[in-house]
mmCIF file of C-alpha atoms and ligand atoms in Angstrom:
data_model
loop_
_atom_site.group_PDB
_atom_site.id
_atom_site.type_symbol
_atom_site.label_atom_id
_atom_site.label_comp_id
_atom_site.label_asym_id
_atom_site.label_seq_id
_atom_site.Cartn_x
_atom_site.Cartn_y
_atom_site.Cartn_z
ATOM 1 C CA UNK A 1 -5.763 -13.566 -13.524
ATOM 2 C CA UNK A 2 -7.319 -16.067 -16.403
ATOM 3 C CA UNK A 3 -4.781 -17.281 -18.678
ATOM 4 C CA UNK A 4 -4.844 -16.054 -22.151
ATOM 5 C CA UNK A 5 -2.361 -18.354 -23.559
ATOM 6 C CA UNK A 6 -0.418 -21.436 -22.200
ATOM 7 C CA UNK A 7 2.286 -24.176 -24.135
ATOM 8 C CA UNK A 8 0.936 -27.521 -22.192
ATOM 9 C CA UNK A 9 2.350 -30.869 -22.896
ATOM 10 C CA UNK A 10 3.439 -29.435 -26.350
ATOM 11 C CA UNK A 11 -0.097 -27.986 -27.573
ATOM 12 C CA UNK A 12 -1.264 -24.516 -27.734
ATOM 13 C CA UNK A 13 -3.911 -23.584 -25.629
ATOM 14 C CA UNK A 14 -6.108 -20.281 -26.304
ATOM 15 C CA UNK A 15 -8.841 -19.273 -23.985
ATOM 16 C CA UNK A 16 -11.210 -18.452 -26.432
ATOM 17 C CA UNK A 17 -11.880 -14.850 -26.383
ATOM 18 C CA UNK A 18 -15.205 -14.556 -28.745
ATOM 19 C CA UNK A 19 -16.971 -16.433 -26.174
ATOM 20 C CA UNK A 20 -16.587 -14.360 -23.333
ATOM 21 C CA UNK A 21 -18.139 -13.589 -21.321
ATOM 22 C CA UNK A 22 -20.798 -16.404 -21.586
ATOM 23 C CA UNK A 23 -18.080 -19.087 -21.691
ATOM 24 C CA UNK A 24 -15.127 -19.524 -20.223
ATOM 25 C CA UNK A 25 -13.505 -22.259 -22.716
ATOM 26 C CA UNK A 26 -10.096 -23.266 -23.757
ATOM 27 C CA UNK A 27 -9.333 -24.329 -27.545
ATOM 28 C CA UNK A 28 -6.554 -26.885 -28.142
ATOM 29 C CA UNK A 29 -4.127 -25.970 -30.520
ATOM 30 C CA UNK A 30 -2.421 -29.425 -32.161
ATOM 31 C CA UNK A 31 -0.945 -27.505 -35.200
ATOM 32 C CA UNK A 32 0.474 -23.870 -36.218
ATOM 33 C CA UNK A 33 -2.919 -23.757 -38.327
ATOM 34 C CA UNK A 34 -5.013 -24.285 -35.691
ATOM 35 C CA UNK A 35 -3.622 -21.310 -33.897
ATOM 36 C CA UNK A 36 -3.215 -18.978 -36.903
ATOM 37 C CA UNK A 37 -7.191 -19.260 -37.495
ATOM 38 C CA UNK A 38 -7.394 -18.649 -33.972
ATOM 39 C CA UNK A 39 -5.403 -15.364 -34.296
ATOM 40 C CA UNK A 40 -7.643 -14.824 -37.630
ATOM 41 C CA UNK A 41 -10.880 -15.248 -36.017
ATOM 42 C CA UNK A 42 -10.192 -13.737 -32.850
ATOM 43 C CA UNK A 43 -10.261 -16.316 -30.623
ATOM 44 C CA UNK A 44 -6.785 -14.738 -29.287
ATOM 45 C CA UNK A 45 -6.538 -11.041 -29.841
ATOM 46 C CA UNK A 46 -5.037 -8.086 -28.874
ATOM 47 C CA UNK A 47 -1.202 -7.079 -30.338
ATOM 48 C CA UNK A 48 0.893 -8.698 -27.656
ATOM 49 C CA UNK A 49 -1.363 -11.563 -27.269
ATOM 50 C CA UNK A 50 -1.106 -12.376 -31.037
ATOM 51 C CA UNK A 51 2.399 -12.092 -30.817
ATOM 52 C CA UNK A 52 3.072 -14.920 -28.220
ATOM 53 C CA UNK A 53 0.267 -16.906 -30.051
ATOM 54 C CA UNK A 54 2.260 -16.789 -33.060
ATOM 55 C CA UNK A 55 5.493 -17.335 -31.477
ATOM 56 C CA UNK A 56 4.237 -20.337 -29.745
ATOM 57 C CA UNK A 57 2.606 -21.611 -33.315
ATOM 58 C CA UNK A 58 5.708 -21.403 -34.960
ATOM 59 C CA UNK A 59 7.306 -24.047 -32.069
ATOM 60 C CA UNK A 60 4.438 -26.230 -32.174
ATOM 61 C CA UNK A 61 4.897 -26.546 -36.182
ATOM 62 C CA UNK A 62 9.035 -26.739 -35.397
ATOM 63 C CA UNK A 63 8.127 -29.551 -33.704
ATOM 64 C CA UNK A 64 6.883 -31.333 -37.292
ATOM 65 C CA UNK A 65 9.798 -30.388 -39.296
ATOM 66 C CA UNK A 66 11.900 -33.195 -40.397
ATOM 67 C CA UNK A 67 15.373 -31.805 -41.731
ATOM 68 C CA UNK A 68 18.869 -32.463 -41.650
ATOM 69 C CA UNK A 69 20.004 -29.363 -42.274
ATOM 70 C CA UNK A 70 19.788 -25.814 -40.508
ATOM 71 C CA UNK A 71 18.585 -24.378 -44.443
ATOM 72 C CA UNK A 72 16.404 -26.905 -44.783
ATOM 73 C CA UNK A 73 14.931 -26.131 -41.403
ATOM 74 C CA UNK A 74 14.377 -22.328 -41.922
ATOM 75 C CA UNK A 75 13.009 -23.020 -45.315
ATOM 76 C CA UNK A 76 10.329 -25.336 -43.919
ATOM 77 C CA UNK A 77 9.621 -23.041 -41.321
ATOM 78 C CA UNK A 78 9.075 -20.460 -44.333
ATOM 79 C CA UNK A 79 5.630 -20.868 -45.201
ATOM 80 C CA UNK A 80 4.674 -20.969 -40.773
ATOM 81 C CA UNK A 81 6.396 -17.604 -40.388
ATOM 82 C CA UNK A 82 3.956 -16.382 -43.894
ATOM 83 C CA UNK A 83 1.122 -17.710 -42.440
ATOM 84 C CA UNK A 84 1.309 -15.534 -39.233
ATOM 85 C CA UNK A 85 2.187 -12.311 -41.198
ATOM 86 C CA UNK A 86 -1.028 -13.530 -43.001
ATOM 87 C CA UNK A 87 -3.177 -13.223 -40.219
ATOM 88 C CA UNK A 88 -3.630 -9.337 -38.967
ATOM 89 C CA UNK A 89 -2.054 -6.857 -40.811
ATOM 90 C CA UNK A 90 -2.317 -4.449 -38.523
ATOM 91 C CA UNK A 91 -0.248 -4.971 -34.813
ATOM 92 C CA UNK A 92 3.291 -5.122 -35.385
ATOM 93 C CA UNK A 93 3.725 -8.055 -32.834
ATOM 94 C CA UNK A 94 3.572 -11.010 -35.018
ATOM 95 C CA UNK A 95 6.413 -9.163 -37.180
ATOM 96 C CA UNK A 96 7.986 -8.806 -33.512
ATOM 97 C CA UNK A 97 7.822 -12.503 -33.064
ATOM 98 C CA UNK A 98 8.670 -13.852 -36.233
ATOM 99 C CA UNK A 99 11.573 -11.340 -36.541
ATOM 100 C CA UNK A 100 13.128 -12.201 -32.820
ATOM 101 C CA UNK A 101 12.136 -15.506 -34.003
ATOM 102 C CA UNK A 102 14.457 -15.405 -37.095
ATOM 103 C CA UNK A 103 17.058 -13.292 -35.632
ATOM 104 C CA UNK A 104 17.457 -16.326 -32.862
ATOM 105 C CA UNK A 105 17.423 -19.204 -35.538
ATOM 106 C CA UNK A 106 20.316 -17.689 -37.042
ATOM 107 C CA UNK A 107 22.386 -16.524 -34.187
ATOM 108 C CA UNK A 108 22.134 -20.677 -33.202
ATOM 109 C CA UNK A 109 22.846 -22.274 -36.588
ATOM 110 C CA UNK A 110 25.685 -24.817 -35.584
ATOM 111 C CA UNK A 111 23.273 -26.352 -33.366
ATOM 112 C CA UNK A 112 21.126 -29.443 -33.839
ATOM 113 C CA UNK A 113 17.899 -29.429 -35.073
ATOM 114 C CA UNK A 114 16.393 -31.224 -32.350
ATOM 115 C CA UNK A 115 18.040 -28.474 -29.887
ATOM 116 C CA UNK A 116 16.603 -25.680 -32.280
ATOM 117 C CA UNK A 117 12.836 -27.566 -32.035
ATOM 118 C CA UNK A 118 13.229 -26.893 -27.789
ATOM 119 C CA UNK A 119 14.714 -23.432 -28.470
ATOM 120 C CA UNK A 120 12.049 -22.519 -30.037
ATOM 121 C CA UNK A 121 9.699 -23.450 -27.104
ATOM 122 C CA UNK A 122 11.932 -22.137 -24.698
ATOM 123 C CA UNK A 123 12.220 -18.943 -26.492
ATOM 124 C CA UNK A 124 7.698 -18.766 -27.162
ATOM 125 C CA UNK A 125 7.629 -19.449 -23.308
ATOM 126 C CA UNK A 126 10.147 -16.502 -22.835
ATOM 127 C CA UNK A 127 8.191 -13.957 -25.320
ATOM 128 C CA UNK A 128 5.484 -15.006 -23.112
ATOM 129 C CA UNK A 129 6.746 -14.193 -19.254
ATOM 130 C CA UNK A 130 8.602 -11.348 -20.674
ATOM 131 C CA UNK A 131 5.081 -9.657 -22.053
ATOM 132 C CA UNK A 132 4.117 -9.872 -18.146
ATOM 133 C CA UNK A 133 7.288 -8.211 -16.919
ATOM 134 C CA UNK A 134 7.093 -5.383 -19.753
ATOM 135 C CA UNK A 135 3.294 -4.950 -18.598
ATOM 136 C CA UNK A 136 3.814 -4.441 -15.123
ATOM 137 C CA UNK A 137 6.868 -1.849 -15.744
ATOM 138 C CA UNK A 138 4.433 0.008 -18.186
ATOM 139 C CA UNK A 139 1.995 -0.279 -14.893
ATOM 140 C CA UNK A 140 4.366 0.999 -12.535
ATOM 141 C CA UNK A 141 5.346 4.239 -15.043
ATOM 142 C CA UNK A 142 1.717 4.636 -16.200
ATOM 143 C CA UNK A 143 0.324 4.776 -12.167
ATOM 144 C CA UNK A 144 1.593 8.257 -11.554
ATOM 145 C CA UNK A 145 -0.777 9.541 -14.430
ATOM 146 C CA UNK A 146 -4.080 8.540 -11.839
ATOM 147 C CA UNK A 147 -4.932 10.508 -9.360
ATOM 148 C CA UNK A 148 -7.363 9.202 -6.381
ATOM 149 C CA UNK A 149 -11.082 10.187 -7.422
ATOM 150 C CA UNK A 150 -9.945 10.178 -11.417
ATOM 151 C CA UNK A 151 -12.673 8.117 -13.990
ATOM 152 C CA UNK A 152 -10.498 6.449 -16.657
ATOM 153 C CA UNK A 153 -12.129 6.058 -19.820
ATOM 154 C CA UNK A 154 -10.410 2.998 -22.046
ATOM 155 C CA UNK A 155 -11.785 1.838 -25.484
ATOM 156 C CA UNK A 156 -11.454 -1.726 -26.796
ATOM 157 C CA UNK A 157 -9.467 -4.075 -24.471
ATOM 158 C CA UNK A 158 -5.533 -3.590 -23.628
ATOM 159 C CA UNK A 159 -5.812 -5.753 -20.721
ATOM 160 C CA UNK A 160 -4.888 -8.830 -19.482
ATOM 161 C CA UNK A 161 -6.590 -11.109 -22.287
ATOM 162 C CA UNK A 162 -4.874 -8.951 -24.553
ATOM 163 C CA UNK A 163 -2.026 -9.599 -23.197
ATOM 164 C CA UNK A 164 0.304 -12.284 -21.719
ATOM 165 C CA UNK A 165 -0.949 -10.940 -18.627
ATOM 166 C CA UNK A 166 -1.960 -7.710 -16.141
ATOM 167 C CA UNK A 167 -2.521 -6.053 -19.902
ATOM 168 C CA UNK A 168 -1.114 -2.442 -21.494
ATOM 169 C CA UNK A 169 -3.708 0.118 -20.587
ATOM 170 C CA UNK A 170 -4.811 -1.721 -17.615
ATOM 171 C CA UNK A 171 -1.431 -2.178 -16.083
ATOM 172 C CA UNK A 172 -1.220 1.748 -14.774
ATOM 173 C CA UNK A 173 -4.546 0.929 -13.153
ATOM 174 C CA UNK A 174 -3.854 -2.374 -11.377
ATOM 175 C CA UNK A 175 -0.517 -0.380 -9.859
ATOM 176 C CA UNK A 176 -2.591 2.653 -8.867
ATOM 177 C CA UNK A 177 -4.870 -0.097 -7.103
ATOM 178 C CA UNK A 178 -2.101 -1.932 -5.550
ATOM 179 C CA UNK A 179 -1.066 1.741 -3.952
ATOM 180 C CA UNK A 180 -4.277 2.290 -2.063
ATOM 181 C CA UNK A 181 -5.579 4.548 -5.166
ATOM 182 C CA UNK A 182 -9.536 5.339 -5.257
ATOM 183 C CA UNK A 183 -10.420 5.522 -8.822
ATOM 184 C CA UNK A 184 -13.308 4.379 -11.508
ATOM 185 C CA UNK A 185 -12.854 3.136 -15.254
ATOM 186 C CA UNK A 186 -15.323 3.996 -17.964
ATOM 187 C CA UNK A 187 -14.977 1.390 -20.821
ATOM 188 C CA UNK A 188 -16.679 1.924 -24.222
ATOM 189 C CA UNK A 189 -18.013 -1.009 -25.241
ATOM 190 C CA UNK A 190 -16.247 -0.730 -28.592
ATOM 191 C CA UNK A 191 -18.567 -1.600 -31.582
ATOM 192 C CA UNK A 192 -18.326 -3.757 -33.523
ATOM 193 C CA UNK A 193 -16.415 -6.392 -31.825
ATOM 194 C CA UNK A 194 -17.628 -5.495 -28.398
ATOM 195 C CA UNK A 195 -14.281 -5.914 -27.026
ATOM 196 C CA UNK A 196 -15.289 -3.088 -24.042
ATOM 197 C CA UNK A 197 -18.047 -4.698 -23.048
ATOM 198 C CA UNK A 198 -17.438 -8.299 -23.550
ATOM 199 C CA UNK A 199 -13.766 -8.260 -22.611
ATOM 200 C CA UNK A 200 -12.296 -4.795 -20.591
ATOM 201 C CA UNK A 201 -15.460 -4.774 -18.529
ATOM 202 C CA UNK A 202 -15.434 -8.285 -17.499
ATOM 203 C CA UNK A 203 -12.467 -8.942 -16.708
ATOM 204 C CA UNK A 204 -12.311 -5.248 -14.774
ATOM 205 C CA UNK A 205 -14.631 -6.461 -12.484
ATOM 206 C CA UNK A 206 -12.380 -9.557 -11.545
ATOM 207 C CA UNK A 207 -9.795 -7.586 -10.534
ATOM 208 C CA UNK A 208 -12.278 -5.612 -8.566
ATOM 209 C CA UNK A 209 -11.668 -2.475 -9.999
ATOM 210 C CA UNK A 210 -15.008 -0.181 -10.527
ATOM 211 C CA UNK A 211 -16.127 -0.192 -13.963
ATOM 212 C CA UNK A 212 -19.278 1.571 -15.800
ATOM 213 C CA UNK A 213 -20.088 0.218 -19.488
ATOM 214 C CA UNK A 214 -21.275 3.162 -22.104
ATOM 215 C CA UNK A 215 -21.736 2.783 -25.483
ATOM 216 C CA UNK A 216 -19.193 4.262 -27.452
ATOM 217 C CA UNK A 217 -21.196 7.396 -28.731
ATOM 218 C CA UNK A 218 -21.671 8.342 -24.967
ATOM 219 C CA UNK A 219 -18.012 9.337 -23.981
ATOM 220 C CA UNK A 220 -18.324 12.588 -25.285
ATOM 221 C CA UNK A 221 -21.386 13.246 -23.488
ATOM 222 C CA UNK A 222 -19.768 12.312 -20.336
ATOM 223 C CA UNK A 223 -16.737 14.164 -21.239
ATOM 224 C CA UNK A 224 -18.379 17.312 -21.462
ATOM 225 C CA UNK A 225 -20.147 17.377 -18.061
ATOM 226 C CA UNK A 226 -16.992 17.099 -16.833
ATOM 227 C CA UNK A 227 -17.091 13.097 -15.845
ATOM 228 C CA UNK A 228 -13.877 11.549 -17.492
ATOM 229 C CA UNK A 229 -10.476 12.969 -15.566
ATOM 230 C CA UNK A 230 -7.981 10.836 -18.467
ATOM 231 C CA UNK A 231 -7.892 8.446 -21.166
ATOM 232 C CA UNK A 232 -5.797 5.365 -21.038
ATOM 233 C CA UNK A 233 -5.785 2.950 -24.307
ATOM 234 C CA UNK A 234 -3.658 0.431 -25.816
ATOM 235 C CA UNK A 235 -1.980 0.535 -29.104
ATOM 236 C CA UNK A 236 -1.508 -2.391 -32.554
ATOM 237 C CA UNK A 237 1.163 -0.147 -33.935
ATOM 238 C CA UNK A 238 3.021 3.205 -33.033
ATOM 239 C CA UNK A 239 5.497 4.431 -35.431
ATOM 240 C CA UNK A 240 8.918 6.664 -35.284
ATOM 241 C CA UNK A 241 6.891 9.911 -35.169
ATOM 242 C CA UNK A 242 4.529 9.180 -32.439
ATOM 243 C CA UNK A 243 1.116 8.256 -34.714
ATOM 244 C CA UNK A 244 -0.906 5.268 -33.158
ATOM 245 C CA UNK A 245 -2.668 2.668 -34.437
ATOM 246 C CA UNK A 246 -5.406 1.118 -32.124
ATOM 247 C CA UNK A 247 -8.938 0.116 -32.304
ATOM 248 C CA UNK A 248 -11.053 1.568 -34.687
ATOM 249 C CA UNK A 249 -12.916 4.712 -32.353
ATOM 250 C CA UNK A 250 -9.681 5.611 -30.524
ATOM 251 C CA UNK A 251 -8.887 8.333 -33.182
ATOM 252 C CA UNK A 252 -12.496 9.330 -32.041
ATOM 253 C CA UNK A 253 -11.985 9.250 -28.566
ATOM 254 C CA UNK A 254 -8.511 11.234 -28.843
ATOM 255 C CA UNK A 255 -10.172 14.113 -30.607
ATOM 256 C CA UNK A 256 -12.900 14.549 -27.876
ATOM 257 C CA UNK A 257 -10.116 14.172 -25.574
ATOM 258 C CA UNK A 258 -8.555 17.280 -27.262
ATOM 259 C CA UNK A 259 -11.628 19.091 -27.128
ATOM 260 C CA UNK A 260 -12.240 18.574 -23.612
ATOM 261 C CA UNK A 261 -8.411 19.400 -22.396
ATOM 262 C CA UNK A 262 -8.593 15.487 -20.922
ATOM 263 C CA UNK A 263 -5.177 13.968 -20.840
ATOM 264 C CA UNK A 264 -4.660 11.119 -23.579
ATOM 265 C CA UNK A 265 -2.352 8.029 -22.826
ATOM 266 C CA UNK A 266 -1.259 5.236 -24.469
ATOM 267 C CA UNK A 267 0.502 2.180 -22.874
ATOM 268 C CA UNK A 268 2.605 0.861 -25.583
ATOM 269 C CA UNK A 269 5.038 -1.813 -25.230
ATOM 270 C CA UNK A 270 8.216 -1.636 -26.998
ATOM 271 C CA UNK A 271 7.531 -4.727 -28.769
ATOM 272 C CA UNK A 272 4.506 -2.738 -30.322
ATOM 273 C CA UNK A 273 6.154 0.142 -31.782
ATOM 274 C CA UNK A 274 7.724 -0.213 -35.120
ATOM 275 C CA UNK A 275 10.502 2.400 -36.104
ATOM 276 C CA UNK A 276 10.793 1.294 -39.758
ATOM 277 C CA UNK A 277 7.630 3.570 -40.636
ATOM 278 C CA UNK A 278 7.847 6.889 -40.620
ATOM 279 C CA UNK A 279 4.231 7.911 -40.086
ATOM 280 C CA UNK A 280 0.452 6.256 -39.332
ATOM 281 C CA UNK A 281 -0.071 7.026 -43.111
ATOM 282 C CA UNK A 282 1.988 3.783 -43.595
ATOM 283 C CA UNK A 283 0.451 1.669 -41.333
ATOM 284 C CA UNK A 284 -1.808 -1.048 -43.094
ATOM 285 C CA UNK A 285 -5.107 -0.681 -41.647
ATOM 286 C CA UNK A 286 -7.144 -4.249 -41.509
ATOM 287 C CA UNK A 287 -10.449 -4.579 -43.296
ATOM 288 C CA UNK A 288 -12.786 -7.295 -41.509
ATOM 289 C CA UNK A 289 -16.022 -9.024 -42.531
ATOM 290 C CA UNK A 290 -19.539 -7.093 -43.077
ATOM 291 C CA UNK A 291 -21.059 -9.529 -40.904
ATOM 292 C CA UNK A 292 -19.184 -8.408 -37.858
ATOM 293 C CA UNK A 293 -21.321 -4.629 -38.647
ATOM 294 C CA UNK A 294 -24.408 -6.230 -39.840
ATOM 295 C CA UNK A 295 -24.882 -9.156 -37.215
ATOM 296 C CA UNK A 296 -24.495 -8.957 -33.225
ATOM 297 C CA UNK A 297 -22.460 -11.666 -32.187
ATOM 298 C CA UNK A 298 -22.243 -13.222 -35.547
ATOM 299 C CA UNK A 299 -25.777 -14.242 -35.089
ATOM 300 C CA UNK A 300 -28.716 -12.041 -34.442
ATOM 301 C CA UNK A 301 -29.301 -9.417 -38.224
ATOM 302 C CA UNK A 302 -29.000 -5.840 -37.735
ATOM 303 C CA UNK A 303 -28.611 -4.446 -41.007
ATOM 304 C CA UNK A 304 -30.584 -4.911 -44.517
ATOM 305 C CA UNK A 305 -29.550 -7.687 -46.489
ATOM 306 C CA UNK A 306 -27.337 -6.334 -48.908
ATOM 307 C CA UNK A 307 -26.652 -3.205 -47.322
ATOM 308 C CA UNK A 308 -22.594 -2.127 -48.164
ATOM 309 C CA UNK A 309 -20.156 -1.624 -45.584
ATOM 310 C CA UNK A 310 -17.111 -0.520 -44.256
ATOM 311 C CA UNK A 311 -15.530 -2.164 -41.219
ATOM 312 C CA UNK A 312 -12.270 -0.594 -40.661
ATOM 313 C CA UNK A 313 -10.809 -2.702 -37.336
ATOM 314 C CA UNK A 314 -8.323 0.140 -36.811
ATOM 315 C CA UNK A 315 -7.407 3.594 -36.584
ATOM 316 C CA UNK A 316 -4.645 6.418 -36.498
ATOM 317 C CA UNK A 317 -4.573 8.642 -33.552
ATOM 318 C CA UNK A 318 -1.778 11.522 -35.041
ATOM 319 C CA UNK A 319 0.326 12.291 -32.366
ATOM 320 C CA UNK A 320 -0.216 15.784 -31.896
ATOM 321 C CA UNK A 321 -3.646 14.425 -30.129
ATOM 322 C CA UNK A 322 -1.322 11.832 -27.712
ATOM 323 C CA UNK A 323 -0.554 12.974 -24.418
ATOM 324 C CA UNK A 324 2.290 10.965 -23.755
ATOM 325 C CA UNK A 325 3.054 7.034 -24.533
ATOM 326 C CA UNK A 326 3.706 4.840 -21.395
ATOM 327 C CA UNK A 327 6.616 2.114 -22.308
ATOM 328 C CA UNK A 328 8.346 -0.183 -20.012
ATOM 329 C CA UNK A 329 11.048 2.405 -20.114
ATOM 330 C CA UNK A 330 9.143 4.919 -18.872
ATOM 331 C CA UNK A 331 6.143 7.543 -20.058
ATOM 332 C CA UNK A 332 7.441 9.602 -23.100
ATOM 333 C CA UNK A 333 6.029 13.088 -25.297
ATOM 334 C CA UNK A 334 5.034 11.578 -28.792
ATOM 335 C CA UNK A 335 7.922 13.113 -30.673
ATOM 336 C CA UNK A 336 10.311 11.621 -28.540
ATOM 337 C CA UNK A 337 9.691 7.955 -29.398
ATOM 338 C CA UNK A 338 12.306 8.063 -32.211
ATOM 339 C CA UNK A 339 14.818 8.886 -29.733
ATOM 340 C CA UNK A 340 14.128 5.260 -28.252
ATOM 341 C CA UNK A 341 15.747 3.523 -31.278
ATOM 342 C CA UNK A 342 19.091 4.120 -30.037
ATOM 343 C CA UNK A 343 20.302 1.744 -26.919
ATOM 344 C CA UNK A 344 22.301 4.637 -25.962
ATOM 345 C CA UNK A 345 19.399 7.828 -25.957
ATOM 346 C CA UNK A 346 19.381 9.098 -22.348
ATOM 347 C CA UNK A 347 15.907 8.519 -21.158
ATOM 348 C CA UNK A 348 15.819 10.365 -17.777
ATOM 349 C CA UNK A 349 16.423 13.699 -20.035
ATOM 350 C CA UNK A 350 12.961 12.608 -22.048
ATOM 351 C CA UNK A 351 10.667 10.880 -19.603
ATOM 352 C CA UNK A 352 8.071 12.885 -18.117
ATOM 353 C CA UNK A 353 6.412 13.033 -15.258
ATOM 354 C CA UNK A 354 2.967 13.120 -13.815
ATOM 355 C CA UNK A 355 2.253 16.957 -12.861
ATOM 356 C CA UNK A 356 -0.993 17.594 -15.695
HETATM 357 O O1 MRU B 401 -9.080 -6.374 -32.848
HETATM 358 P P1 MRU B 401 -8.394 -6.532 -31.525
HETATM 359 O O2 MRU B 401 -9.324 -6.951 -30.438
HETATM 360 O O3 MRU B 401 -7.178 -7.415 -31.618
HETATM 361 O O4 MRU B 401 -7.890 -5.072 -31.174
HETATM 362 C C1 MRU B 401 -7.149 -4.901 -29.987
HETATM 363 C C2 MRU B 401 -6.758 -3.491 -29.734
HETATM 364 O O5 MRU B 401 -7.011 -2.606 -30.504
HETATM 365 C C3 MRU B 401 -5.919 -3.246 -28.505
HETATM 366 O O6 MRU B 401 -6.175 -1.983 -27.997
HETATM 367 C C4 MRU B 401 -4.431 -3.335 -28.879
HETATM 368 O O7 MRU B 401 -4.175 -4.535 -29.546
HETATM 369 C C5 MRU B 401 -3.556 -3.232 -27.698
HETATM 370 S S1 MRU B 401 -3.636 -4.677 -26.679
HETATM 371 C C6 MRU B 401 -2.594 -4.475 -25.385
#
């Protein structure tokens, strides 16, 4: 599996996603700006992926801090942890880092600042091999939902670029491969970013798992003759009553779903669900560029000059439409995601079980 992120001889290094997959090129990161435009202009994307990225920014701009003092130190480190929030408005995971980020600086205070600078790479490279770990337990509770002979249909890409690594959505599918599992993925290509196409499908086919490319107004098509068994798709943001945020189209997709009597899934890690809001009303939904509606690829003119536009990057799938959400504790109905505040619910009496 390619690497989406690594900390190398105390740089950042992003594979740069909005090249793929015609290049396969790594940007150097020398400063937490560097990486923030990355996160901004999607070379890194995807709401765990941004999360390490910004964890790993705020160590590599630690690094430049000179202060004597543990308050001097967090208020230097002030404007880094604005930057990130700056970024993408929409995936919780940067507030994940920064916040475990924070929490961390204080619990440590008494320390030196020098042993605070290699906490705080120690603790990027732990966000970072924890993502994987999270993934594959979201794999290994998401695999029961595929049956052999099932077509998966995923939007946008959850997988391992969007990830630290083995991805969200595609985790349950990787397992169900690893078990001897026949099955075949449908990804939309997921306009206007082309994350589907550029991204799921690519990297699909490296992990030789069967994949078929539509474009995203053909799923319900398909869906109606009968040709999609379940949907499987990451999430930015899921909040205490079950609503998800993901890629703009998944709201789309989930109502066709509904139509069609198709199972609807979301792999969310825990780092990506955010129990302060009560509802996807709340959730602040990014606005991107025209260009990115009115160019392919940033280059090649689509649209009239002039022409207005909306580019929503996101969308709210209520959870009345949501199947069930796949954590790394295990696969749970929509409403019952509040009850995974509390260290002490008991999750065997709300996980559920494959059996649709
Ligand atoms: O704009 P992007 O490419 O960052 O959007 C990514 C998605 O919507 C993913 O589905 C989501 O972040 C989950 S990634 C595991």
């Amino acid at each position: 599996m390619i690497a989406t992120i690594e900390w190398k001889n105390n740089r950042v290094f992003m594979l740069d996603q909005s090249r793929l997959p015609i290049d396969v090129a790594y940007i150097e990161c020398r400063d937490y700006l560097k990486v923030a435009e990355g996160i901004q202009k999607l070379w890194i994307r995807g709401a765990p992926a941004i999360g390490i990225a910004a964890a790993m920014g705020i160590a590599l701009a630690a690094q430049e801090i000179a202060a004597e003092d543990f308050t001097l130190f967090m208020k230097k480190l002030d404007p880094v942890f604005s930057a990130f929030l700056a970024t993408r408005p929409t995936a919780v995971n940067i507030q994940w880092a920064v916040e475990r980020i924070r929490t961390l600086l204080r619990s440590r205070k008494d320390e030196t600042i020098s042993a605070l600078k290699s906490l705080l790479i120690e603790e990027a490279k732990t966000i970072l091999a924890e993502d994987v770990e999270v993934n594959k337990a979201i794999g290994r509770w998401g695999a029961q939902f595929i049956r052999d002979g099932d077509t998966i249909l995923t939007h946008c890409n959850a997988g391992s670029l969007a990830t630290g690594g083995y991805g969200t959505a595609t985790a349950p599918m990787l397992i169900a491969k690893e078990q001897g599992k026949q099955f075949q993925v449908i990804a939309d290509e997921t306009r206007p970013v082309l994350q589907g196409a550029r991204l799921t499908s690519w990297e699909l086919m490296q992990s030789d798992i069967p994949v078929t490319l539509i474009t995203d107004n053909t799923a319900g098509a398909l869906m109606k003759k009968g040709e999609i068994s379940l949907a499987i798709v990451g999430t930015d943001r899921t909040v205490l009553n079950g609503d998800v945020a993901n890629k703009i189209g998944t709201y789309t997709v989930a109502v066709l779903c509904r139509e069609h009597a198709i199972p609807f899934y979301v792999a969310a890690p825990m780092s990506s669900i955010d129990f302060s809001i009560p509802s996807g009303d709340h959730i602040p939904i990014e606005e991107r560029s025209p260009e990115e509606v009115t160019h392919i690829c940033g280059t090649c003119r689509i649209a009239p000059v002039g022409v207005k536009v909306r580019n929503l990057a996101f969308d709210v799938t209520p959870a009345a439409y949501v199947t069930a959400i796949i954590t790394e504790k295990g696969a749970f109905r929509p409403e019952d995601i509040q009850k995974l505040r509390s260290p002490h619910a008991d999750l065997d009496a709300i996980r559920i079980r494959a059996g649709r």
